[in-house]
Amino acid sequence: MRIDVLTLFPNMFQGFITESIMARAIKNNLVEINLVDFREFTDSKHKKVDDYPFGGGAGMVLSVQPVHSALISIKGYQDALKIIVSPQGETFTQKKAYELSNVKHIIILCGHYEGYDERIRDYFDYEVSIGDYVLTGGELAAMVLIDGITRVIPEVISKDESHINDSFNNDLLEHPHYTRPRVFEGKEVPEVLLNGHHKLINEWKLAKSLEKTKKVRPDLYKKYREGNNE
Ligand code: ADE
């Protein structure tokens, strides 16, 4: 998979692409990340990429020209899935991460300022938000998308590190996990996990998942119950 990111702050992606699982996925050619600083594409003498809003109002608006020029400079942009990250988009979910992990080429536009010139939207397929809050810019949101998509690309995460039991995959949050030591400051690992009885262990895991989901995410719990016709 190839992902091009249109951003005014490519340095923000350092660390993200040089560490841990992302770095390994890039090294193994499972994903290629290409950062495009669209300021370099502006026709403006002073390298401006924003301007005052027509009709007045607070803040600056991202101009269409630099974004368009940067976009069409990307090889194969016509066939790529073109996404804008913004708080106005549809919410990113685990389901969406799986869907997007099958796409060969994605282009993500990170915005700043008060908003985008509406005509920018004509060149993109849709808009994605990472949640109901506003960030100072789209870079963190783009990284969230890229991370969430990349980790579910087959072979990025080994079987041992599997994501099959991730929270959300079955509309439930994950059950608790324990590792050694068996006792820490008097806190004991639940007995059921130590007896090797897989049926009992699985029942315990499901019960804990249900308990946690009901408590902290009643919306998900309801969805799970409905999905299981209960
Ligand atoms: N840019 C600013 N806030 C955002 C959000 N919540 N999601 C995606 N992009 C954003």
CSV table of C-alpha atoms and ligand atoms in Angstrom, one decimal:
chain,number,residue,atom,x,y,z
A,1,MET,CA,0.0,0.0,0.0
A,2,ARG,CA,1.1,3.5,-0.8
A,3,ILE,CA,0.0,6.5,1.3
A,4,ASP,CA,0.8,10.1,0.3
A,5,VAL,CA,0.2,12.7,2.9
A,6,LEU,CA,-0.3,16.3,1.9
A,7,THR,CA,0.9,18.4,4.9
A,8,LEU,CA,2.5,21.7,5.8
A,9,PHE,CA,4.4,20.0,8.6
A,10,PRO,CA,6.1,16.9,7.3
A,11,ASN,CA,8.5,17.0,10.3
A,12,MET,CA,5.7,16.1,12.6
A,13,PHE,CA,5.7,12.6,11.0
A,14,GLN,CA,9.3,11.9,12.1
A,15,GLY,CA,9.3,9.4,15.0
A,16,PHE,CA,5.9,8.1,13.8
A,17,ILE,CA,7.5,6.6,10.7
A,18,THR,CA,10.9,5.8,12.2
A,19,GLU,CA,9.9,3.8,15.2
A,20,SER,CA,8.2,0.5,16.2
A,21,ILE,CA,5.7,-1.3,14.0
A,22,MET,CA,5.3,1.5,11.4
A,23,ALA,CA,9.1,1.6,10.8
A,24,ARG,CA,9.1,-2.2,10.4
A,25,ALA,CA,6.1,-2.2,8.0
A,26,ILE,CA,7.9,0.5,5.9
A,27,LYS,CA,11.2,-1.4,5.9
A,28,ASN,CA,9.4,-4.6,4.9
A,29,ASN,CA,7.7,-2.8,2.0
A,30,LEU,CA,4.2,-3.5,3.3
A,31,VAL,CA,3.5,0.2,3.3
A,32,GLU,CA,5.2,3.2,1.7
A,33,ILE,CA,4.6,6.7,3.2
A,34,ASN,CA,5.3,9.7,1.1
A,35,LEU,CA,5.1,13.2,2.7
A,36,VAL,CA,4.3,16.1,0.3
A,37,ASP,CA,4.7,19.6,1.7
A,38,PHE,CA,2.1,21.5,-0.3
A,39,ARG,CA,3.6,24.9,0.5
A,40,GLU,CA,6.1,24.1,-2.1
A,41,PHE,CA,3.4,24.1,-4.7
A,42,THR,CA,1.9,27.5,-4.0
A,43,ASP,CA,2.0,30.1,-6.8
A,44,SER,CA,2.2,32.9,-4.2
A,45,LYS,CA,5.4,34.9,-4.1
A,46,HIS,CA,5.3,34.8,-0.3
A,47,LYS,CA,4.7,31.1,-0.1
A,48,LYS,CA,1.2,31.7,1.3
A,49,VAL,CA,-1.2,28.7,1.4
A,50,ASP,CA,-4.2,30.4,3.1
A,51,ASP,CA,-6.2,33.6,2.7
A,52,TYR,CA,-9.0,35.6,4.2
A,53,PRO,CA,-12.5,34.2,3.9
A,54,PHE,CA,-14.8,35.7,1.3
A,55,GLY,CA,-17.8,37.3,3.1
A,56,GLY,CA,-15.7,37.9,6.2
A,57,GLY,CA,-15.4,35.8,9.4
A,58,ALA,CA,-12.8,34.7,11.8
A,59,GLY,CA,-9.6,32.9,10.8
A,60,MET,CA,-8.0,32.0,7.6
A,61,VAL,CA,-9.0,29.5,4.9
A,62,LEU,CA,-6.8,27.0,3.2
A,63,SER,CA,-6.5,28.0,-0.5
A,64,VAL,CA,-7.4,25.6,-3.3
A,65,GLN,CA,-4.5,26.2,-5.7
A,66,PRO,CA,-1.5,24.8,-3.6
A,67,VAL,CA,-3.5,21.7,-2.6
A,68,HIS,CA,-4.7,21.1,-6.2
A,69,SER,CA,-1.1,21.5,-7.6
A,70,ALA,CA,0.4,19.2,-5.0
A,71,LEU,CA,-2.4,16.6,-5.5
A,72,ILE,CA,-1.9,16.4,-9.3
A,73,SER,CA,1.8,16.1,-8.9
A,74,ILE,CA,1.3,12.7,-7.2
A,75,LYS,CA,1.8,9.9,-9.7
A,76,GLY,CA,-1.5,7.9,-10.0
A,77,TYR,CA,-3.5,10.4,-8.0
A,78,GLN,CA,-6.5,9.8,-10.3
A,79,ASP,CA,-7.0,6.3,-9.1
A,80,ALA,CA,-6.0,6.8,-5.5
A,81,LEU,CA,-8.6,7.1,-2.7
A,82,LYS,CA,-8.4,10.7,-1.6
A,83,ILE,CA,-9.3,11.5,2.0
A,84,ILE,CA,-9.5,14.8,3.8
A,85,VAL,CA,-9.0,14.6,7.6
A,86,SER,CA,-11.2,17.1,9.4
A,87,PRO,CA,-13.6,17.3,12.4
A,88,GLN,CA,-16.5,17.5,9.8
A,89,GLY,CA,-15.9,14.0,8.4
A,90,GLU,CA,-17.4,10.6,9.2
A,91,THR,CA,-15.9,9.0,12.3
A,92,PHE,CA,-12.9,6.6,11.8
A,93,THR,CA,-13.7,3.2,13.2
A,94,GLN,CA,-12.0,-0.3,13.4
A,95,LYS,CA,-14.3,-1.4,10.5
A,96,LYS,CA,-13.1,1.5,8.4
A,97,ALA,CA,-9.5,0.6,9.2
A,98,TYR,CA,-10.1,-2.9,7.8
A,99,GLU,CA,-11.8,-1.5,4.7
A,100,LEU,CA,-9.0,1.0,4.0
A,101,SER,CA,-6.3,-1.6,4.6
A,102,ASN,CA,-7.4,-3.2,1.2
A,103,VAL,CA,-6.8,0.0,-0.8
A,104,LYS,CA,-3.7,0.1,-2.9
A,105,HIS,CA,-3.1,3.9,-2.9
A,106,ILE,CA,-4.5,6.5,-0.4
A,107,ILE,CA,-3.9,10.2,-0.4
A,108,ILE,CA,-4.6,12.1,2.8
A,109,LEU,CA,-4.9,15.9,3.1
A,110,CYS,CA,-4.1,17.5,6.5
A,111,GLY,CA,-5.6,20.9,7.0
A,112,HIS,CA,-4.9,23.8,9.3
A,113,TYR,CA,-6.5,27.1,9.8
A,114,GLU,CA,-10.2,27.8,10.2
A,115,GLY,CA,-11.2,25.5,7.3
A,116,TYR,CA,-10.8,24.4,3.7
A,117,ASP,CA,-11.8,26.4,0.6
A,118,GLU,CA,-15.0,24.4,-0.2
A,119,ARG,CA,-13.7,23.7,-3.8
A,120,ILE,CA,-10.9,21.6,-2.3
A,121,ARG,CA,-13.6,19.0,-1.5
A,122,ASP,CA,-14.3,18.5,-5.2
A,123,TYR,CA,-10.9,16.8,-5.6
A,124,PHE,CA,-11.3,14.4,-2.7
A,125,ASP,CA,-13.5,11.3,-2.2
A,126,TYR,CA,-14.6,11.9,1.4
A,127,GLU,CA,-13.7,13.3,4.8
A,128,VAL,CA,-12.7,11.4,7.9
A,129,SER,CA,-12.7,12.6,11.5
A,130,ILE,CA,-11.0,10.8,14.4
A,131,GLY,CA,-13.5,11.9,17.0
A,132,ASP,CA,-15.7,14.6,18.3
A,133,TYR,CA,-13.1,17.1,19.2
A,134,VAL,CA,-11.0,19.7,17.4
A,135,LEU,CA,-7.2,19.5,17.0
A,136,THR,CA,-4.9,22.3,15.8
A,137,GLY,CA,-4.3,20.5,12.6
A,138,GLY,CA,-4.9,17.3,10.6
A,139,GLU,CA,-1.4,15.7,11.1
A,140,LEU,CA,-2.2,13.8,14.3
A,141,ALA,CA,-5.5,12.6,12.7
A,142,ALA,CA,-3.6,11.4,9.6
A,143,MET,CA,-1.2,9.5,11.8
A,144,VAL,CA,-4.1,7.9,13.7
A,145,LEU,CA,-5.6,6.8,10.4
A,146,ILE,CA,-2.3,5.5,9.0
A,147,ASP,CA,-1.5,3.6,12.2
A,148,GLY,CA,-4.9,2.1,12.4
A,149,ILE,CA,-4.9,1.0,8.8
A,150,THR,CA,-1.3,-0.3,8.7
A,151,ARG,CA,-1.5,-2.5,11.7
A,152,VAL,CA,-4.3,-4.5,10.1
A,153,ILE,CA,-2.6,-5.0,6.8
A,154,PRO,CA,-1.8,-8.8,6.6
A,155,GLU,CA,1.8,-9.6,7.7
A,156,VAL,CA,2.4,-6.2,9.5
A,157,ILE,CA,1.6,-7.8,12.8
A,158,SER,CA,2.7,-11.4,13.4
A,159,LYS,CA,0.3,-14.1,14.5
A,160,ASP,CA,1.7,-13.9,18.0
A,161,GLU,CA,0.9,-10.2,18.2
A,162,SER,CA,-2.5,-10.8,16.6
A,163,HIS,CA,-5.1,-8.1,16.4
A,164,ILE,CA,-8.0,-10.6,15.9
A,165,ASN,CA,-9.0,-10.2,19.6
A,166,ASP,CA,-8.7,-6.4,19.5
A,167,SER,CA,-11.4,-4.3,21.2
A,168,PHE,CA,-14.1,-3.4,18.7
A,169,ASN,CA,-13.7,-6.4,16.5
A,170,ASN,CA,-16.8,-8.0,18.0
A,171,ASP,CA,-18.3,-4.8,19.4
A,172,LEU,CA,-16.8,-5.5,22.8
A,173,LEU,CA,-13.9,-4.0,24.7
A,174,GLU,CA,-11.1,-6.4,25.5
A,175,HIS,CA,-10.9,-8.5,28.6
A,176,PRO,CA,-8.1,-7.9,31.1
A,177,HIS,CA,-4.7,-9.4,30.6
A,178,TYR,CA,-2.1,-10.6,33.1
A,179,THR,CA,1.5,-11.7,33.0
A,180,ARG,CA,4.1,-12.7,35.6
A,181,PRO,CA,4.5,-12.4,38.5
A,182,ARG,CA,1.5,-14.3,39.8
A,183,VAL,CA,1.3,-12.0,42.8
A,184,PHE,CA,2.4,-8.4,43.0
A,185,GLU,CA,1.9,-6.4,46.2
A,186,GLY,CA,-0.7,-8.9,47.3
A,187,LYS,CA,-2.6,-8.6,44.0
A,188,GLU,CA,-3.2,-12.0,42.5
A,189,VAL,CA,-3.8,-13.1,39.0
A,190,PRO,CA,-7.3,-14.6,38.7
A,191,GLU,CA,-7.2,-18.3,39.5
A,192,VAL,CA,-9.1,-19.3,36.3
A,193,LEU,CA,-6.3,-18.1,34.1
A,194,LEU,CA,-3.8,-20.5,35.7
A,195,ASN,CA,-5.7,-23.8,35.5
A,196,GLY,CA,-5.3,-24.4,31.7
A,197,HIS,CA,-9.0,-25.1,31.3
A,198,HIS,CA,-9.7,-23.3,28.0
A,199,LYS,CA,-13.4,-23.4,28.0
A,200,LEU,CA,-13.5,-21.8,31.5
A,201,ILE,CA,-10.9,-19.3,30.4
A,202,ASN,CA,-12.9,-18.3,27.4
A,203,GLU,CA,-16.0,-17.9,29.4
A,204,TRP,CA,-14.2,-15.8,31.9
A,205,LYS,CA,-12.8,-13.6,29.1
A,206,LEU,CA,-16.2,-13.0,27.6
A,207,ALA,CA,-17.8,-12.3,31.0
A,208,LYS,CA,-15.0,-9.7,31.7
A,209,SER,CA,-15.4,-8.1,28.2
A,210,LEU,CA,-19.1,-7.8,28.7
A,211,GLU,CA,-18.7,-6.4,32.2
A,212,LYS,CA,-16.2,-3.7,31.1
A,213,THR,CA,-18.2,-2.8,27.9
A,214,LYS,CA,-21.4,-2.4,29.8
A,215,LYS,CA,-19.7,-0.2,32.4
A,216,VAL,CA,-17.7,2.2,30.1
A,217,ARG,CA,-19.3,1.9,26.7
A,218,PRO,CA,-23.1,1.3,27.1
A,219,ASP,CA,-23.5,2.2,23.4
A,220,LEU,CA,-21.3,-0.6,22.3
A,221,TYR,CA,-22.9,-3.0,24.8
A,222,LYS,CA,-26.3,-2.3,23.4
A,223,LYS,CA,-25.0,-2.9,19.8
A,224,TYR,CA,-23.5,-6.2,20.9
A,225,ARG,CA,-26.8,-7.3,22.6
A,226,GLU,CA,-28.8,-6.3,19.5
A,227,GLY,CA,-26.3,-8.1,17.2
A,228,ASN,CA,-26.7,-11.3,19.3
A,229,ASN,CA,-30.5,-10.9,19.3
A,230,GLU,CA,-30.8,-10.7,23.1
B,1,ADE,N1,-8.4,18.1,12.4
B,1,ADE,C1,-8.7,18.8,13.5
B,1,ADE,N2,-9.5,18.1,14.3
B,1,ADE,C2,-9.7,16.9,13.7
B,1,ADE,C3,-10.4,15.7,14.0
B,1,ADE,N3,-11.1,15.5,15.1
B,1,ADE,N4,-10.4,14.7,13.1
B,1,ADE,C4,-9.7,14.8,12.0
B,1,ADE,N5,-9.0,15.9,11.6
B,1,ADE,C5,-9.0,16.9,12.5
